[in-house]
PDB file of C-alpha atoms in Angstrom:
ATOM      1  CA  UNK A1114      78.778 115.249  67.018  1.00 83.00           C
ATOM      2  CA  UNK A1115      79.925 111.817  65.883  1.00 90.00           C
ATOM      3  CA  UNK A1116      77.796 108.965  64.629  1.00 94.00           C
ATOM      4  CA  UNK A1117      79.166 105.444  64.665  1.00 96.00           C
ATOM      5  CA  UNK A1118      77.901 102.467  62.706  1.00 97.00           C
ATOM      6  CA  UNK A1119      79.276  98.983  63.294  1.00 97.00           C
ATOM      7  CA  UNK A1120      79.163  96.109  60.833  1.00 97.00           C
ATOM      8  CA  UNK A1121      80.729  92.715  60.276  1.00 97.00           C
ATOM      9  CA  UNK A1122      79.220  90.682  63.061  1.00 96.00           C
ATOM     10  CA  UNK A1123      77.771  87.227  62.581  1.00 97.00           C
ATOM     11  CA  UNK A1124      77.932  83.568  63.467  1.00 98.00           C
ATOM     12  CA  UNK A1125      81.310  81.859  63.368  1.00 98.00           C
ATOM     13  CA  UNK A1126      82.662  78.532  64.555  1.00 98.00           C
ATOM     14  CA  UNK A1127      85.214  78.322  67.360  1.00 98.00           C
ATOM     15  CA  UNK A1128      88.671  79.015  65.990  1.00 98.00           C
ATOM     16  CA  UNK A1129      87.296  81.159  63.201  1.00 98.00           C
ATOM     17  CA  UNK A1130      87.784  84.831  62.391  1.00 98.00           C
ATOM     18  CA  UNK A1131      85.700  87.932  61.890  1.00 98.00           C
ATOM     19  CA  UNK A1132      86.525  91.538  61.127  1.00 98.00           C
ATOM     20  CA  UNK A1133      84.322  94.230  62.578  1.00 98.00           C
ATOM     21  CA  UNK A1134      84.178  97.698  61.085  1.00 98.00           C
ATOM     22  CA  UNK A1135      83.060 100.962  62.629  1.00 97.00           C
ATOM     23  CA  UNK A1136      82.356 103.831  60.262  1.00 96.00           C
ATOM     24  CA  UNK A1137      82.308 107.293  61.807  1.00 94.00           C
ATOM     25  CA  UNK A1138      80.604 110.385  60.482  1.00 93.00           C
ATOM     26  CA  UNK A1139      81.413 113.889  61.600  1.00 82.00           C
ATOM     27  CA  UNK A1140      84.526 115.962  61.749  1.00 79.00           C
ATOM     28  CA  UNK A1141      87.731 115.542  63.695  1.00 84.00           C
ATOM     29  CA  UNK A1142      87.759 111.768  63.570  1.00 85.00           C
ATOM     30  CA  UNK A1143      91.522 111.804  64.062  1.00 84.00           C
ATOM     31  CA  UNK A1144      91.038 113.643  67.381  1.00 89.00           C
ATOM     32  CA  UNK A1145      89.114 110.782  68.924  1.00 91.00           C
ATOM     33  CA  UNK A1146      90.307 107.776  70.807  1.00 93.00           C
ATOM     34  CA  UNK A1147      88.421 104.826  69.352  1.00 94.00           C
ATOM     35  CA  UNK A1148      87.493 101.798  71.357  1.00 96.00           C
ATOM     36  CA  UNK A1149      85.709  98.494  71.106  1.00 98.00           C
ATOM     37  CA  UNK A1150      83.655  97.149  73.977  1.00 98.00           C
ATOM     38  CA  UNK A1151      81.436  94.112  74.277  1.00 98.00           C
ATOM     39  CA  UNK A1152      78.501  93.012  76.342  1.00 98.00           C
ATOM     40  CA  UNK A1153      77.366  89.447  76.843  1.00 97.00           C
ATOM     41  CA  UNK A1154      73.871  88.640  78.154  1.00 93.00           C
ATOM     42  CA  UNK A1155      73.604  89.305  81.865  1.00 95.00           C
ATOM     43  CA  UNK A1156      77.062  90.861  82.052  1.00 96.00           C
ATOM     44  CA  UNK A1157      78.539  94.340  82.262  1.00 97.00           C
ATOM     45  CA  UNK A1158      79.852  96.014  79.146  1.00 97.00           C
ATOM     46  CA  UNK A1159      83.585  95.398  79.086  1.00 97.00           C
ATOM     47  CA  UNK A1160      86.603  96.878  77.392  1.00 98.00           C
ATOM     48  CA  UNK A1161      88.087  94.966  74.455  1.00 98.00           C
ATOM     49  CA  UNK A1162      90.557  97.182  72.594  1.00 98.00           C
ATOM     50  CA  UNK A1163      91.305 100.842  71.890  1.00 96.00           C
ATOM     51  CA  UNK A1164      93.524 103.381  70.202  1.00 90.00           C
ATOM     52  CA  UNK A1165      94.377 106.529  72.108  1.00 91.00           C
ATOM     53  CA  UNK A1166      93.575 109.643  70.106  1.00 88.00           C
ATOM     54  CA  UNK A1167      97.094 110.069  68.679  1.00 86.00           C
ATOM     55  CA  UNK A1168      96.698 106.708  66.984  1.00 81.00           C
ATOM     56  CA  UNK A1169     100.115 105.634  68.178  1.00 85.00           C
ATOM     57  CA  UNK A1170      99.332 103.371  71.111  1.00 92.00           C
ATOM     58  CA  UNK A1171      96.872 100.526  71.356  1.00 95.00           C
ATOM     59  CA  UNK A1172      95.442  98.765  74.369  1.00 96.00           C
ATOM     60  CA  UNK A1173      93.848  95.352  74.758  1.00 97.00           C
ATOM     61  CA  UNK A1174      91.985  93.412  77.384  1.00 97.00           C
ATOM     62  CA  UNK A1175      94.004  90.459  78.629  1.00 97.00           C
ATOM     63  CA  UNK A1176      91.326  88.093  77.380  1.00 97.00           C
ATOM     64  CA  UNK A1177      91.877  89.098  73.741  1.00 98.00           C
ATOM     65  CA  UNK A1178      95.598  89.867  73.586  1.00 97.00           C
ATOM     66  CA  UNK A1179      97.300  87.993  70.795  1.00 97.00           C
ATOM     67  CA  UNK A1180      93.975  87.172  69.126  1.00 98.00           C
ATOM     68  CA  UNK A1181      92.376  90.543  68.363  1.00 98.00           C
ATOM     69  CA  UNK A1182      93.885  93.499  66.531  1.00 98.00           C
ATOM     70  CA  UNK A1183      92.499  97.022  66.414  1.00 97.00           C
ATOM     71  CA  UNK A1184      93.368  99.305  63.522  1.00 94.00           C
ATOM     72  CA  UNK A1185      92.139 102.598  62.146  1.00 91.00           C
ATOM     73  CA  UNK A1186      92.065 104.343  58.795  1.00 90.00           C
ATOM     74  CA  UNK A1187      91.688 108.078  59.353  1.00 86.00           C
ATOM     75  CA  UNK A1188      91.250 108.704  55.634  1.00 89.00           C
ATOM     76  CA  UNK A1189      88.151 106.517  55.694  1.00 92.00           C
ATOM     77  CA  UNK A1190      86.996 107.513  59.192  1.00 92.00           C
ATOM     78  CA  UNK A1191      86.896 103.840  60.052  1.00 94.00           C
ATOM     79  CA  UNK A1192      88.191 101.651  62.844  1.00 96.00           C
ATOM     80  CA  UNK A1193      88.460  97.877  62.595  1.00 97.00           C
ATOM     81  CA  UNK A1194      88.640  94.961  64.963  1.00 98.00           C
ATOM     82  CA  UNK A1195      90.199  91.835  63.506  1.00 98.00           C
ATOM     83  CA  UNK A1196      89.224  88.868  65.658  1.00 98.00           C
ATOM     84  CA  UNK A1197      91.060  85.576  65.234  1.00 98.00           C
ATOM     85  CA  UNK A1198      90.953  82.279  67.119  1.00 98.00           C
ATOM     86  CA  UNK A1199      87.486  83.085  68.334  1.00 98.00           C
ATOM     87  CA  UNK A1200      86.123  81.299  71.375  1.00 98.00           C
ATOM     88  CA  UNK A1201      82.540  80.766  72.576  1.00 97.00           C
ATOM     89  CA  UNK A1202      83.237  83.192  75.427  1.00 97.00           C
ATOM     90  CA  UNK A1203      83.781  85.948  72.842  1.00 98.00           C
ATOM     91  CA  UNK A1204      80.064  85.814  72.086  1.00 98.00           C
ATOM     92  CA  UNK A1205      78.596  89.253  72.769  1.00 98.00           C
ATOM     93  CA  UNK A1206      77.273  92.419  71.226  1.00 98.00           C
ATOM     94  CA  UNK A1207      80.297  94.466  70.174  1.00 98.00           C
ATOM     95  CA  UNK A1208      80.166  98.244  70.390  1.00 98.00           C
ATOM     96  CA  UNK A1209      82.359 100.892  68.871  1.00 98.00           C
ATOM     97  CA  UNK A1210      82.899 104.101  70.849  1.00 97.00           C
ATOM     98  CA  UNK A1211      84.629 107.474  70.489  1.00 95.00           C
ATOM     99  CA  UNK A1212      86.339 109.547  73.175  1.00 92.00           C
ATOM    100  CA  UNK A1213      87.555 113.021  72.230  1.00 89.00           C
ATOM    101  CA  UNK A1214      91.298 113.278  72.929  1.00 89.00           C
ATOM    102  CA  UNK A1215      91.156 110.084  74.900  1.00 83.00           C
ATOM    103  CA  UNK A1216      94.504 108.906  76.233  1.00 86.00           C
ATOM    104  CA  UNK A1217      96.001 106.011  78.101  1.00 82.00           C
ATOM    105  CA  UNK A1218      94.345 107.061  81.340  1.00 83.00           C
ATOM    106  CA  UNK A1219      90.839 106.913  79.911  1.00 89.00           C
ATOM    107  CA  UNK A1220      90.514 104.664  76.892  1.00 92.00           C
ATOM    108  CA  UNK A1221      89.825 101.475  78.834  1.00 93.00           C
ATOM    109  CA  UNK A1222      86.944 103.037  80.791  1.00 94.00           C
ATOM    110  CA  UNK A1223      83.534 102.971  79.126  1.00 94.00           C
ATOM    111  CA  UNK A1224      82.273 105.988  81.080  1.00 94.00           C
ATOM    112  CA  UNK A1225      84.905 108.168  79.367  1.00 93.00           C
ATOM    113  CA  UNK A1226      83.411 107.675  75.896  1.00 96.00           C
ATOM    114  CA  UNK A1227      81.032 110.281  74.528  1.00 94.00           C
ATOM    115  CA  UNK A1228      79.673 108.461  71.494  1.00 95.00           C
ATOM    116  CA  UNK A1229      78.545 104.892  70.905  1.00 97.00           C
ATOM    117  CA  UNK A1230      77.391 102.817  67.984  1.00 97.00           C
ATOM    118  CA  UNK A1231      74.342 100.594  68.037  1.00 97.00           C
ATOM    119  CA  UNK A1232      76.336  97.388  68.340  1.00 97.00           C
ATOM    120  CA  UNK A1233      76.813  94.273  66.223  1.00 98.00           C
ATOM    121  CA  UNK A1234      76.208  90.715  67.384  1.00 98.00           C
ATOM    122  CA  UNK A1235      79.060  88.221  67.354  1.00 98.00           C
ATOM    123  CA  UNK A1236      78.176  84.602  68.077  1.00 98.00           C
ATOM    124  CA  UNK A1237      80.842  81.923  68.345  1.00 98.00           C
ATOM    125  CA  UNK A1238      79.290  78.494  68.278  1.00 97.00           C
ATOM    126  CA  UNK A1239      79.606  75.136  66.592  1.00 95.00           C
TER     127      UNK A1239
END
């Protein structure tokens, strides 16, 4: 069992930055692929970024490449999402998720993830 708690959301102006954190409880954190997804009002939840379980490879949605960076600290059981050059279209609830032994073939698909956090709101507006 894994519990995930996101933090770091808020209101930011276009062009600004935020760093989201996701703290995980439970064992075997290093065995999980960790992903970030987001959901805007009236839209499907969509993939943002992920690490496969080995922690070696990362994956990004085209819409955030070059602006967002995912990182993880296994010693702290925490995954981060650094978001730079934020745009109004980045406004959404951001969710952290965990997928046991998730790899390249699964980490971009939300249905593959077993555990989810409660989400944190990110609003980009002037």
